[in-house]
Amino acid sequence: MERWSGRVAVVTGASSGIGAAIAAELTKKGLKVAGLARRVERVEELSKSLKSAKGKLHAVKCDVSNESDVQAAFKWVKANLGGVDILVNNAAVAYDTSLSSGSTEELKRMLDLNVLGLSVCTKEALQSMKERGVDDGHIIHINSVGGHVPPREFYAMFSASKHAVTALTEGLRRELVNLKSKIRVTSLSPGLVRTEMPPEKFLDTCPSLNPEDIADGVLYVLGVPPHVQIHELTIIPVGQNI
């Protein structure tokens, strides 16, 4: 991780859970981190707790499902930090919405944030890297084991959105290869993690991970030699029945 010290990382959904854990660990490793979130005050509090860290966490208010918000956030990063070297697409939402009778608004929200928001952030980060001649950048999509297996009778649209992330990861990898770019892209797929997202009934009855376990995975992905690409990393708790 030493080669990333002083570089700039953008982490979406940095106000809690996995995003907060990743933002904190990257800051401790000496990076300048822009933590994007709607609940920006939570990122500000996290930043205060990291004052002794080698890096610095900057709180940036942003609704990732809103393209103009994303553009403004990346403009702020360019003006204040110079540009993006690492993007961690973590922001996501999950609703157990019935496909036969559920809320169209909830279905749309999952697609707007989990798929389109991720894609817009990726485009902005790649444009930033291209502008500055950065060819060793890294895009990490926080995916899910739900993006690799057939859905059950619940969370079908969430699963569909994560299957889209799996396809987008491979599509972007192929684009970058075609461009002869050394920018890397990784899908990191956790199992059940103890965050605000899963229902308590799952957390109370099923094996689970901590957000810090996923942050450790991000550090591993970033820390491998430049000629190595971790295309897919799946992290599940011992005993999880996928």
Short mmCIF file of C-alpha atoms in Angstrom, two decimals:
data_model
loop_
_atom_site.label_atom_id
_atom_site.label_comp_id
_atom_site.label_asym_id
_atom_site.label_seq_id
_atom_site.Cartn_x
_atom_site.Cartn_y
_atom_site.Cartn_z
CA MET A 1 0.00 0.00 0.00
CA GLU A 2 2.99 2.34 0.32
CA ARG A 3 2.77 3.31 -3.35
CA TRP A 4 -0.72 4.72 -2.77
CA SER A 5 0.34 7.06 0.05
CA GLY A 6 -0.49 10.65 -0.89
CA ARG A 7 -2.79 9.58 -3.74
CA VAL A 8 -6.51 10.42 -3.95
CA ALA A 9 -9.37 8.01 -3.39
CA VAL A 10 -13.11 8.63 -3.75
CA VAL A 11 -15.39 6.40 -1.68
CA THR A 12 -19.14 6.59 -2.25
CA GLY A 13 -21.62 5.83 0.51
CA ALA A 14 -18.99 6.75 3.10
CA SER A 15 -21.37 7.72 5.91
CA SER A 16 -21.74 4.26 7.46
CA GLY A 17 -21.07 0.54 7.22
CA ILE A 18 -18.71 -0.72 4.54
CA GLY A 19 -18.09 2.71 3.00
CA ALA A 20 -17.12 4.27 6.32
CA ALA A 21 -14.78 1.38 7.11
CA ILE A 22 -13.07 1.63 3.70
CA ALA A 23 -12.73 5.42 3.93
CA ALA A 24 -11.17 5.09 7.39
CA GLU A 25 -8.65 2.43 6.37
CA LEU A 26 -7.53 4.30 3.27
CA THR A 27 -7.07 7.45 5.35
CA LYS A 28 -4.95 5.52 7.84
CA LYS A 29 -2.79 4.31 4.94
CA GLY A 30 -1.93 7.90 4.02
CA LEU A 31 -4.38 8.60 1.20
CA LYS A 32 -6.37 11.75 0.62
CA VAL A 33 -9.93 10.42 0.71
CA ALA A 34 -13.10 12.10 -0.50
CA GLY A 35 -16.01 10.46 1.29
CA LEU A 36 -19.20 11.02 -0.70
CA ALA A 37 -22.52 10.71 1.11
CA ARG A 38 -25.94 12.29 1.51
CA ARG A 39 -25.49 12.21 5.29
CA VAL A 40 -22.32 14.28 5.06
CA GLU A 41 -22.31 15.10 8.78
CA ARG A 42 -21.50 11.46 9.53
CA VAL A 43 -18.44 11.60 7.29
CA GLU A 44 -17.40 14.83 9.01
CA GLU A 45 -17.58 13.07 12.38
CA LEU A 46 -15.55 10.15 11.04
CA SER A 47 -12.96 12.60 9.73
CA LYS A 48 -12.61 14.17 13.19
CA SER A 49 -11.88 10.73 14.66
CA LEU A 50 -9.06 10.24 12.13
CA LYS A 51 -7.11 13.43 12.85
CA SER A 52 -4.00 11.45 13.85
CA ALA A 53 -4.06 9.36 10.65
CA LYS A 54 -1.37 9.74 7.97
CA GLY A 55 -3.94 10.78 5.39
CA LYS A 56 -7.00 13.01 5.48
CA LEU A 57 -10.70 12.28 5.00
CA HIS A 58 -12.74 15.01 3.29
CA ALA A 59 -16.53 14.94 3.56
CA VAL A 60 -18.36 15.73 0.31
CA LYS A 61 -22.14 15.91 0.18
CA CYS A 62 -23.44 13.90 -2.77
CA ASP A 63 -26.47 11.84 -3.79
CA VAL A 64 -24.86 9.32 -6.12
CA SER A 65 -28.18 8.68 -7.88
CA ASN A 66 -28.19 12.34 -9.02
CA GLU A 67 -25.83 12.94 -11.95
CA SER A 68 -25.43 16.66 -11.31
CA ASP A 69 -24.48 15.89 -7.68
CA VAL A 70 -21.85 13.40 -8.89
CA GLN A 71 -20.43 15.86 -11.41
CA ALA A 72 -20.23 18.56 -8.74
CA ALA A 73 -18.50 16.18 -6.32
CA PHE A 74 -15.83 15.17 -8.83
CA LYS A 75 -15.37 18.83 -9.77
CA TRP A 76 -14.71 19.54 -6.08
CA VAL A 77 -12.20 16.69 -5.92
CA LYS A 78 -10.38 18.08 -8.98
CA ALA A 79 -10.27 21.61 -7.57
CA ASN A 80 -9.25 20.66 -4.04
CA LEU A 81 -7.34 17.37 -4.31
CA GLY A 82 -6.13 17.35 -7.91
CA GLY A 83 -8.12 14.40 -9.27
CA VAL A 84 -8.97 10.75 -8.69
CA ASP A 85 -6.59 7.78 -8.55
CA ILE A 86 -8.88 5.25 -6.84
CA LEU A 87 -12.67 5.00 -6.93
CA VAL A 88 -14.58 2.69 -4.58
CA ASN A 89 -18.19 2.41 -5.75
CA ASN A 90 -19.84 1.40 -2.50
CA ALA A 91 -23.12 3.38 -2.38
CA ALA A 92 -26.11 1.09 -2.79
CA VAL A 93 -29.61 0.47 -1.51
CA ALA A 94 -31.65 -2.73 -1.05
CA TYR A 95 -35.40 -3.07 -0.80
CA ASP A 96 -37.30 -6.35 -0.55
CA THR A 97 -39.77 -5.14 -3.18
CA SER A 98 -42.18 -7.54 -4.83
CA LEU A 99 -41.85 -7.71 -8.61
CA SER A 100 -45.54 -8.51 -8.95
CA SER A 101 -46.99 -5.79 -6.74
CA GLY A 102 -44.18 -3.73 -5.26
CA SER A 103 -43.32 -0.03 -5.36
CA THR A 104 -42.06 1.16 -8.72
CA GLU A 105 -40.24 3.97 -6.91
CA GLU A 106 -38.24 1.45 -4.85
CA LEU A 107 -37.39 -0.59 -7.94
CA LYS A 108 -36.24 2.57 -9.75
CA ARG A 109 -34.22 3.73 -6.74
CA MET A 110 -32.20 0.50 -6.76
CA LEU A 111 -31.41 0.80 -10.46
CA ASP A 112 -30.65 4.54 -10.26
CA LEU A 113 -28.19 4.13 -7.39
CA ASN A 114 -26.78 0.61 -7.68
CA VAL A 115 -26.32 0.61 -11.46
CA LEU A 116 -26.54 4.07 -13.03
CA GLY A 117 -24.96 5.92 -10.10
CA LEU A 118 -22.07 3.47 -10.08
CA SER A 119 -21.66 3.90 -13.84
CA VAL A 120 -21.66 7.71 -13.72
CA CYS A 121 -19.09 7.74 -10.91
CA THR A 122 -16.93 5.34 -12.90
CA LYS A 123 -17.10 7.55 -15.99
CA GLU A 124 -16.15 10.66 -13.98
CA ALA A 125 -13.22 8.88 -12.32
CA LEU A 126 -11.89 7.54 -15.62
CA GLN A 127 -12.13 10.99 -17.20
CA SER A 128 -10.16 12.40 -14.27
CA MET A 129 -7.47 9.75 -14.70
CA LYS A 130 -7.28 10.34 -18.45
CA GLU A 131 -6.95 14.12 -18.03
CA ARG A 132 -3.94 13.67 -15.77
CA GLY A 133 -2.28 10.78 -17.58
CA VAL A 134 -2.92 8.37 -14.71
CA ASP A 135 -2.56 4.83 -16.03
CA ASP A 136 -2.25 2.95 -12.75
CA GLY A 137 -5.63 3.89 -11.27
CA HIS A 138 -8.08 1.43 -9.78
CA ILE A 139 -11.89 1.15 -9.86
CA ILE A 140 -13.44 -1.09 -7.20
CA HIS A 141 -17.13 -2.00 -7.34
CA ILE A 142 -18.58 -3.24 -4.04
CA ASN A 143 -20.79 -5.95 -5.48
CA SER A 144 -22.54 -8.81 -3.63
CA VAL A 145 -22.71 -12.58 -3.68
CA GLY A 146 -26.24 -11.85 -4.89
CA GLY A 147 -24.68 -10.68 -8.14
CA HIS A 148 -23.41 -14.18 -8.95
CA VAL A 149 -26.25 -16.57 -8.09
CA PRO A 150 -29.91 -16.85 -9.18
CA PRO A 151 -32.26 -14.77 -7.00
CA ARG A 152 -34.63 -16.30 -4.52
CA GLU A 153 -38.22 -15.16 -4.05
CA PHE A 154 -37.06 -11.99 -2.29
CA TYR A 155 -34.70 -9.09 -3.14
CA ALA A 156 -34.95 -9.96 -6.84
CA MET A 157 -34.37 -6.42 -8.12
CA PHE A 158 -31.46 -5.91 -5.73
CA SER A 159 -29.99 -9.15 -7.04
CA ALA A 160 -30.59 -7.98 -10.62
CA SER A 161 -28.79 -4.71 -9.91
CA LYS A 162 -25.78 -6.61 -8.57
CA HIS A 163 -25.78 -8.98 -11.55
CA ALA A 164 -25.52 -5.77 -13.59
CA VAL A 165 -22.46 -4.76 -11.55
CA THR A 166 -20.86 -8.11 -12.38
CA ALA A 167 -21.48 -7.49 -16.09
CA LEU A 168 -20.28 -3.88 -15.87
CA THR A 169 -17.03 -4.97 -14.20
CA GLU A 170 -16.22 -7.37 -17.03
CA GLY A 171 -17.37 -4.89 -19.68
CA LEU A 172 -15.11 -2.17 -18.27
CA ARG A 173 -12.18 -4.57 -17.98
CA ARG A 174 -12.51 -5.42 -21.66
CA GLU A 175 -12.81 -1.73 -22.61
CA LEU A 176 -9.62 -0.94 -20.71
CA VAL A 177 -7.77 -3.85 -22.32
CA ASN A 178 -8.89 -2.63 -25.73
CA LEU A 179 -7.57 0.85 -24.88
CA LYS A 180 -4.27 -0.71 -23.77
CA SER A 181 -4.79 0.90 -20.37
CA LYS A 182 -3.26 -0.42 -17.17
CA ILE A 183 -6.11 0.95 -15.04
CA ARG A 184 -7.55 -1.97 -13.10
CA VAL A 185 -11.14 -2.81 -12.20
CA THR A 186 -12.29 -5.17 -9.45
CA SER A 187 -15.63 -6.57 -8.30
CA LEU A 188 -15.58 -7.23 -4.55
CA SER A 189 -18.56 -9.36 -3.53
CA PRO A 190 -19.38 -9.65 0.18
CA GLY A 191 -21.77 -12.05 1.79
CA LEU A 192 -23.90 -10.86 4.70
CA VAL A 193 -22.29 -7.87 6.46
CA ARG A 194 -23.41 -6.25 9.70
CA THR A 195 -24.51 -2.84 8.41
CA GLU A 196 -27.70 -0.78 8.34
CA MET A 197 -28.82 -2.46 5.11
CA PRO A 198 -29.75 -6.09 5.99
CA PRO A 199 -32.88 -6.78 8.09
CA GLU A 200 -32.23 -7.57 11.74
CA LYS A 201 -33.78 -11.03 11.30
CA PHE A 202 -30.91 -11.98 8.99
CA LEU A 203 -28.24 -10.51 11.24
CA ASP A 204 -29.72 -12.27 14.27
CA THR A 205 -29.86 -15.72 12.68
CA CYS A 206 -27.14 -15.95 9.98
CA PRO A 207 -23.33 -15.87 10.01
CA SER A 208 -22.10 -12.40 9.12
CA LEU A 209 -19.03 -10.27 8.46
CA ASN A 210 -18.00 -6.90 9.86
CA PRO A 211 -17.49 -3.86 7.60
CA GLU A 212 -13.79 -3.91 8.49
CA ASP A 213 -13.50 -7.35 6.86
CA ILE A 214 -14.51 -5.82 3.54
CA ALA A 215 -12.14 -2.88 4.06
CA ASP A 216 -9.35 -5.44 4.52
CA GLY A 217 -10.33 -6.91 1.16
CA VAL A 218 -10.04 -3.50 -0.49
CA LEU A 219 -6.54 -3.07 0.97
CA TYR A 220 -5.57 -6.49 -0.38
CA VAL A 221 -6.89 -5.66 -3.86
CA LEU A 222 -4.99 -2.36 -3.92
CA GLY A 223 -1.84 -3.85 -2.43
CA VAL A 224 -1.07 -6.54 -5.00
CA PRO A 225 1.74 -5.83 -7.52
CA PRO A 226 0.85 -3.57 -10.49
CA HIS A 227 0.89 -6.47 -12.95
CA VAL A 228 -1.77 -8.36 -10.93
CA GLN A 229 -5.49 -7.72 -11.34
CA ILE A 230 -7.94 -9.12 -8.80
CA HIS A 231 -10.94 -9.28 -11.09
CA GLU A 232 -13.36 -10.81 -8.58
CA LEU A 233 -12.94 -11.19 -4.82
CA THR A 234 -15.72 -12.90 -2.89
CA ILE A 235 -15.72 -12.62 0.91
CA ILE A 236 -18.26 -14.59 2.95
CA PRO A 237 -18.54 -15.51 6.60
CA VAL A 238 -17.75 -19.05 7.66
CA GLY A 239 -20.98 -21.05 7.57
CA GLN A 240 -22.91 -18.87 5.12
CA ASN A 241 -25.17 -20.90 2.88
CA ILE A 242 -25.10 -18.89 -0.35
#
